[in-house]
């Protein structure tokens, strides 16, 4: 399973765009990239998943360069409620997810 | 119904007790999972059930015993736990193996 590396923490202000980058140098051909959000004492929540190029949904965008060795989760115009831990996961078998340390995002007013 | 429910929300048990955690989903998902999460740590996968059969056991001690009575229900039976087993136990489901997972709110377990 590909190992992921993310910044431990990030700070932002309300209304700003936040980009969280995840490094996964040994990603395999069949691996997908998935991001989850977790609030304290709650279960993680699926945000977005992608394989290559760009994926966008109603809450975020995921940018994956051609070499797929990294990916960037983009959160447009964050609010205080986006303060959470964000996990990047890489793998073919989504049923064997290995969560990395995650990025703790703090949004300030 | 678009959520995963877990009961109880909180559980305190002694090391000699036997208790069970329950997880339920009515989304027709065919894969279900148990995770353990310690404070300020990422979730750790414990068990995976795929089409009601145990497909992954991540070398979990035998004092944790999973059960999947049907496609909507997942139990985790606990026996002779240790204080270090105190954690948030999360259940998740996915439409099929390899799909994104939907997590329940968790059961906060304290072993005394």
Short mmCIF file of C-alpha atoms in Angstrom, two decimals:
data_model
loop_
_atom_site.label_atom_id
_atom_site.label_comp_id
_atom_site.label_asym_id
_atom_site.label_seq_id
_atom_site.Cartn_x
_atom_site.Cartn_y
_atom_site.Cartn_z
CA UNK A 1 0.00 0.00 0.00
CA UNK A 2 1.28 3.43 -0.94
CA UNK A 3 2.37 5.57 1.99
CA UNK A 4 1.09 9.12 2.15
CA UNK A 5 2.69 12.24 3.58
CA UNK A 6 0.70 15.33 4.50
CA UNK A 7 1.44 18.49 6.48
CA UNK A 8 0.61 17.95 10.12
CA UNK A 9 -1.34 21.18 10.41
CA UNK A 10 -2.50 24.24 8.47
CA UNK A 11 -4.12 27.52 9.44
CA UNK A 12 -6.47 29.62 7.34
CA UNK A 13 -9.05 32.38 7.63
CA UNK A 14 -12.69 32.31 6.73
CA UNK A 15 -13.39 32.94 3.06
CA UNK A 16 -9.97 31.82 1.87
CA UNK A 17 -9.22 28.90 -0.41
CA UNK A 18 -7.27 26.11 1.27
CA UNK A 19 -5.08 23.66 -0.59
CA UNK A 20 -3.82 20.57 1.22
CA UNK A 21 -1.19 18.57 -0.62
CA UNK A 22 -0.55 14.90 -0.14
CA UNK A 23 2.58 13.11 -1.33
CA UNK A 24 2.35 9.49 -2.44
CA UNK A 25 5.54 8.71 -4.33
CA UNK A 26 5.01 4.95 -4.65
CA UNK A 27 1.41 5.04 -5.85
CA UNK A 28 0.54 1.98 -7.94
CA UNK A 29 -1.16 1.94 -11.31
CA UNK A 30 -4.49 0.75 -9.94
CA UNK A 31 -4.53 3.01 -6.88
CA UNK A 32 -7.18 5.66 -6.33
CA UNK A 33 -6.76 8.73 -4.14
CA UNK A 34 -9.43 9.41 -1.56
CA UNK A 35 -9.89 12.21 0.97
CA UNK A 36 -11.85 12.10 4.20
CA UNK A 37 -12.74 14.80 6.74
CA UNK A 38 -13.07 14.11 10.45
CA UNK A 39 -14.44 16.27 13.25
CA UNK A 40 -13.58 15.48 16.88
CA UNK A 41 -15.39 12.44 18.27
CA UNK A 42 -17.12 11.74 14.95
CA UNK A 43 -16.51 9.24 12.19
CA UNK A 44 -14.64 10.36 9.08
CA UNK A 45 -16.71 11.71 6.21
CA UNK A 46 -15.93 10.95 2.57
CA UNK A 47 -15.08 14.12 0.64
CA UNK A 48 -13.80 13.18 -2.79
CA UNK A 49 -12.03 10.48 -4.77
CA UNK A 50 -10.04 10.58 -7.98
CA UNK A 51 -7.63 8.70 -10.21
CA UNK A 52 -6.09 11.39 -12.40
CA UNK A 53 -6.42 15.01 -13.57
CA UNK A 54 -9.16 16.91 -11.78
CA UNK A 55 -12.31 15.92 -9.94
CA UNK A 56 -14.82 18.40 -8.56
CA UNK A 57 -17.91 18.00 -6.44
CA UNK A 58 -20.10 20.32 -4.42
CA UNK A 59 -17.64 20.65 -1.54
CA UNK A 60 -14.12 20.29 -2.94
CA UNK A 61 -11.82 19.77 -5.89
CA UNK A 62 -9.05 17.23 -6.22
CA UNK A 63 -6.09 17.94 -8.46
CA UNK A 64 -3.84 15.07 -9.51
CA UNK A 65 -0.80 15.73 -11.74
CA UNK A 66 0.13 13.44 -14.59
CA UNK A 67 2.73 11.49 -12.57
CA UNK A 68 0.17 10.93 -9.77
CA UNK A 69 2.89 11.15 -7.12
CA UNK A 70 0.97 13.83 -5.28
CA UNK A 71 -2.52 15.23 -5.05
CA UNK A 72 -4.06 18.45 -3.77
CA UNK A 73 -7.39 18.82 -2.04
CA UNK A 74 -8.81 22.29 -2.63
CA UNK A 75 -11.49 23.70 -0.33
CA UNK A 76 -12.97 26.92 -1.74
CA UNK A 77 -13.90 29.72 0.67
CA UNK A 78 -13.52 27.85 3.94
CA UNK A 79 -15.66 28.60 6.96
CA UNK A 80 -15.17 27.94 10.67
CA UNK A 81 -17.06 24.66 10.26
CA UNK A 82 -14.31 23.36 7.97
CA UNK A 83 -11.97 23.13 10.98
CA UNK A 84 -11.23 19.40 11.06
CA UNK A 85 -8.64 16.76 10.29
CA UNK A 86 -8.27 15.86 6.63
CA UNK A 87 -6.94 12.44 5.61
CA UNK A 88 -5.50 11.47 2.25
CA UNK A 89 -5.60 7.76 1.44
CA UNK A 90 -4.21 5.87 -1.50
CA UNK A 91 -4.97 2.33 -2.49
CA UNK A 92 -6.60 -0.02 -4.95
CA UNK A 93 -8.51 -1.87 -2.33
CA UNK A 94 -10.76 0.68 -0.68
CA UNK A 95 -11.68 -1.99 1.78
CA UNK A 96 -8.17 -1.97 3.21
CA UNK A 97 -7.81 1.72 3.88
CA UNK A 98 -4.74 2.80 5.81
CA UNK A 99 -5.23 6.25 7.29
CA UNK A 100 -2.12 8.42 7.50
CA UNK A 101 -1.54 11.01 10.18
CA UNK A 102 -3.82 13.55 8.49
CA UNK A 103 -3.71 17.35 8.31
CA UNK A 104 -5.29 19.34 11.09
CA UNK A 105 -6.90 22.41 9.50
CA UNK A 106 -7.74 25.33 11.77
CA UNK A 107 -9.93 28.08 10.30
CA UNK A 108 -9.92 31.44 12.08
CA UNK A 109 -12.57 34.17 11.87
CA UNK B 1 -32.09 6.05 5.27
CA UNK B 2 -28.62 7.31 4.42
CA UNK B 3 -26.65 6.82 7.58
CA UNK B 4 -24.73 4.32 9.62
CA UNK B 5 -25.92 4.02 13.21
CA UNK B 6 -23.95 2.69 16.14
CA UNK B 7 -25.06 1.72 19.61
CA UNK B 8 -24.31 2.38 22.33
CA UNK B 9 -22.76 5.85 22.06
CA UNK B 10 -20.76 5.30 25.23
CA UNK B 11 -19.79 2.11 27.03
CA UNK B 12 -17.87 1.57 30.25
CA UNK B 13 -16.91 -2.00 31.02
CA UNK B 14 -14.69 -3.89 33.41
CA UNK B 15 -11.96 -6.20 32.25
CA UNK B 16 -14.01 -9.30 33.05
CA UNK B 17 -17.21 -8.13 31.32
CA UNK B 18 -18.66 -9.27 28.04
CA UNK B 19 -20.34 -6.62 25.93
CA UNK B 20 -21.25 -6.02 22.30
CA UNK B 21 -21.16 -3.04 19.97
CA UNK B 22 -23.79 -2.81 17.27
CA UNK B 23 -23.68 -1.18 13.85
CA UNK B 24 -26.55 -0.91 11.39
CA UNK B 25 -27.04 0.46 7.90
CA UNK B 26 -30.03 0.33 5.57
CA UNK B 27 -28.40 1.66 2.44
CA UNK B 28 -28.01 -1.74 0.83
CA UNK B 29 -24.26 -1.61 1.28
CA UNK B 30 -22.48 -4.95 0.94
CA UNK B 31 -19.24 -4.16 2.74
CA UNK B 32 -18.92 -3.26 6.42
CA UNK B 33 -15.92 -2.38 8.54
CA UNK B 34 -14.73 -1.95 12.12
CA UNK B 35 -12.06 0.59 13.01
CA UNK B 36 -10.43 1.54 16.29
CA UNK B 37 -9.32 5.11 16.92
CA UNK B 38 -7.26 6.36 19.85
CA UNK B 39 -7.23 10.03 20.78
CA UNK B 40 -5.44 12.25 18.25
CA UNK B 41 -4.54 9.23 16.10
CA UNK B 42 -5.93 8.11 12.74
CA UNK B 43 -8.47 5.26 12.56
CA UNK B 44 -6.97 1.77 12.41
CA UNK B 45 -8.71 -0.91 10.40
CA UNK B 46 -9.73 -3.98 12.43
CA UNK B 47 -12.11 -6.08 10.35
CA UNK B 48 -13.79 -6.06 6.95
CA UNK B 49 -16.91 -7.96 5.97
CA UNK B 50 -17.59 -8.30 2.28
CA UNK B 51 -20.96 -9.74 1.27
CA UNK B 52 -21.42 -10.88 4.87
CA UNK B 53 -18.18 -12.85 4.94
CA UNK B 54 -15.12 -11.84 6.93
CA UNK B 55 -12.56 -10.84 4.32
CA UNK B 56 -9.95 -8.98 6.35
CA UNK B 57 -8.81 -9.41 9.95
CA UNK B 58 -5.94 -7.07 10.69
CA UNK B 59 -4.34 -9.34 13.31
CA UNK B 60 -6.79 -8.20 15.95
CA UNK B 61 -6.60 -9.98 19.36
CA UNK B 62 -9.21 -12.68 19.89
CA UNK B 63 -10.83 -10.68 22.70
CA UNK B 64 -12.50 -8.80 19.82
CA UNK B 65 -14.92 -10.99 17.89
CA UNK B 66 -16.84 -9.62 14.91
CA UNK B 67 -20.13 -10.94 13.63
CA UNK B 68 -22.23 -10.08 10.60
CA UNK B 69 -25.70 -11.64 11.07
CA UNK B 70 -27.05 -10.10 7.87
CA UNK B 71 -26.16 -7.51 5.25
CA UNK B 72 -27.46 -4.62 7.38
CA UNK B 73 -26.02 -5.49 10.75
CA UNK B 74 -22.50 -5.74 12.15
CA UNK B 75 -21.60 -6.58 15.74
CA UNK B 76 -18.35 -6.46 17.64
CA UNK B 77 -18.31 -8.74 20.67
CA UNK B 78 -15.94 -7.75 23.46
CA UNK B 79 -14.56 -10.02 26.14
CA UNK B 80 -11.75 -9.69 28.68
CA UNK B 81 -10.61 -6.35 27.34
CA UNK B 82 -7.63 -4.41 28.65
CA UNK B 83 -7.55 -0.74 29.65
CA UNK B 84 -5.47 0.00 26.54
CA UNK B 85 -8.46 -1.09 24.44
CA UNK B 86 -10.25 2.08 25.49
CA UNK B 87 -10.89 4.02 22.29
CA UNK B 88 -13.50 5.21 19.83
CA UNK B 89 -14.78 2.26 17.81
CA UNK B 90 -16.01 3.22 14.38
CA UNK B 91 -18.18 1.26 12.02
CA UNK B 92 -18.36 2.01 8.31
CA UNK B 93 -20.09 0.64 5.25
CA UNK B 94 -19.62 0.95 1.51
CA UNK B 95 -21.79 0.02 -1.47
CA UNK B 96 -19.28 -2.65 -2.36
CA UNK B 97 -15.65 -3.34 -1.56
CA UNK B 98 -13.41 -0.68 -3.16
CA UNK B 99 -16.07 2.03 -2.92
CA UNK B 100 -15.95 5.04 -0.63
CA UNK B 101 -16.88 4.33 2.98
CA UNK B 102 -19.59 5.90 5.12
CA UNK B 103 -18.80 6.04 8.80
CA UNK B 104 -21.03 5.94 11.85
CA UNK B 105 -20.56 8.28 14.83
CA UNK B 106 -18.67 5.69 16.83
CA UNK B 107 -18.91 4.10 20.26
CA UNK B 108 -16.68 5.58 22.94
CA UNK B 109 -15.43 2.59 24.93
CA UNK B 110 -13.76 2.86 28.33
CA UNK B 111 -12.28 -0.26 29.93
CA UNK B 112 -11.74 0.00 33.68
#
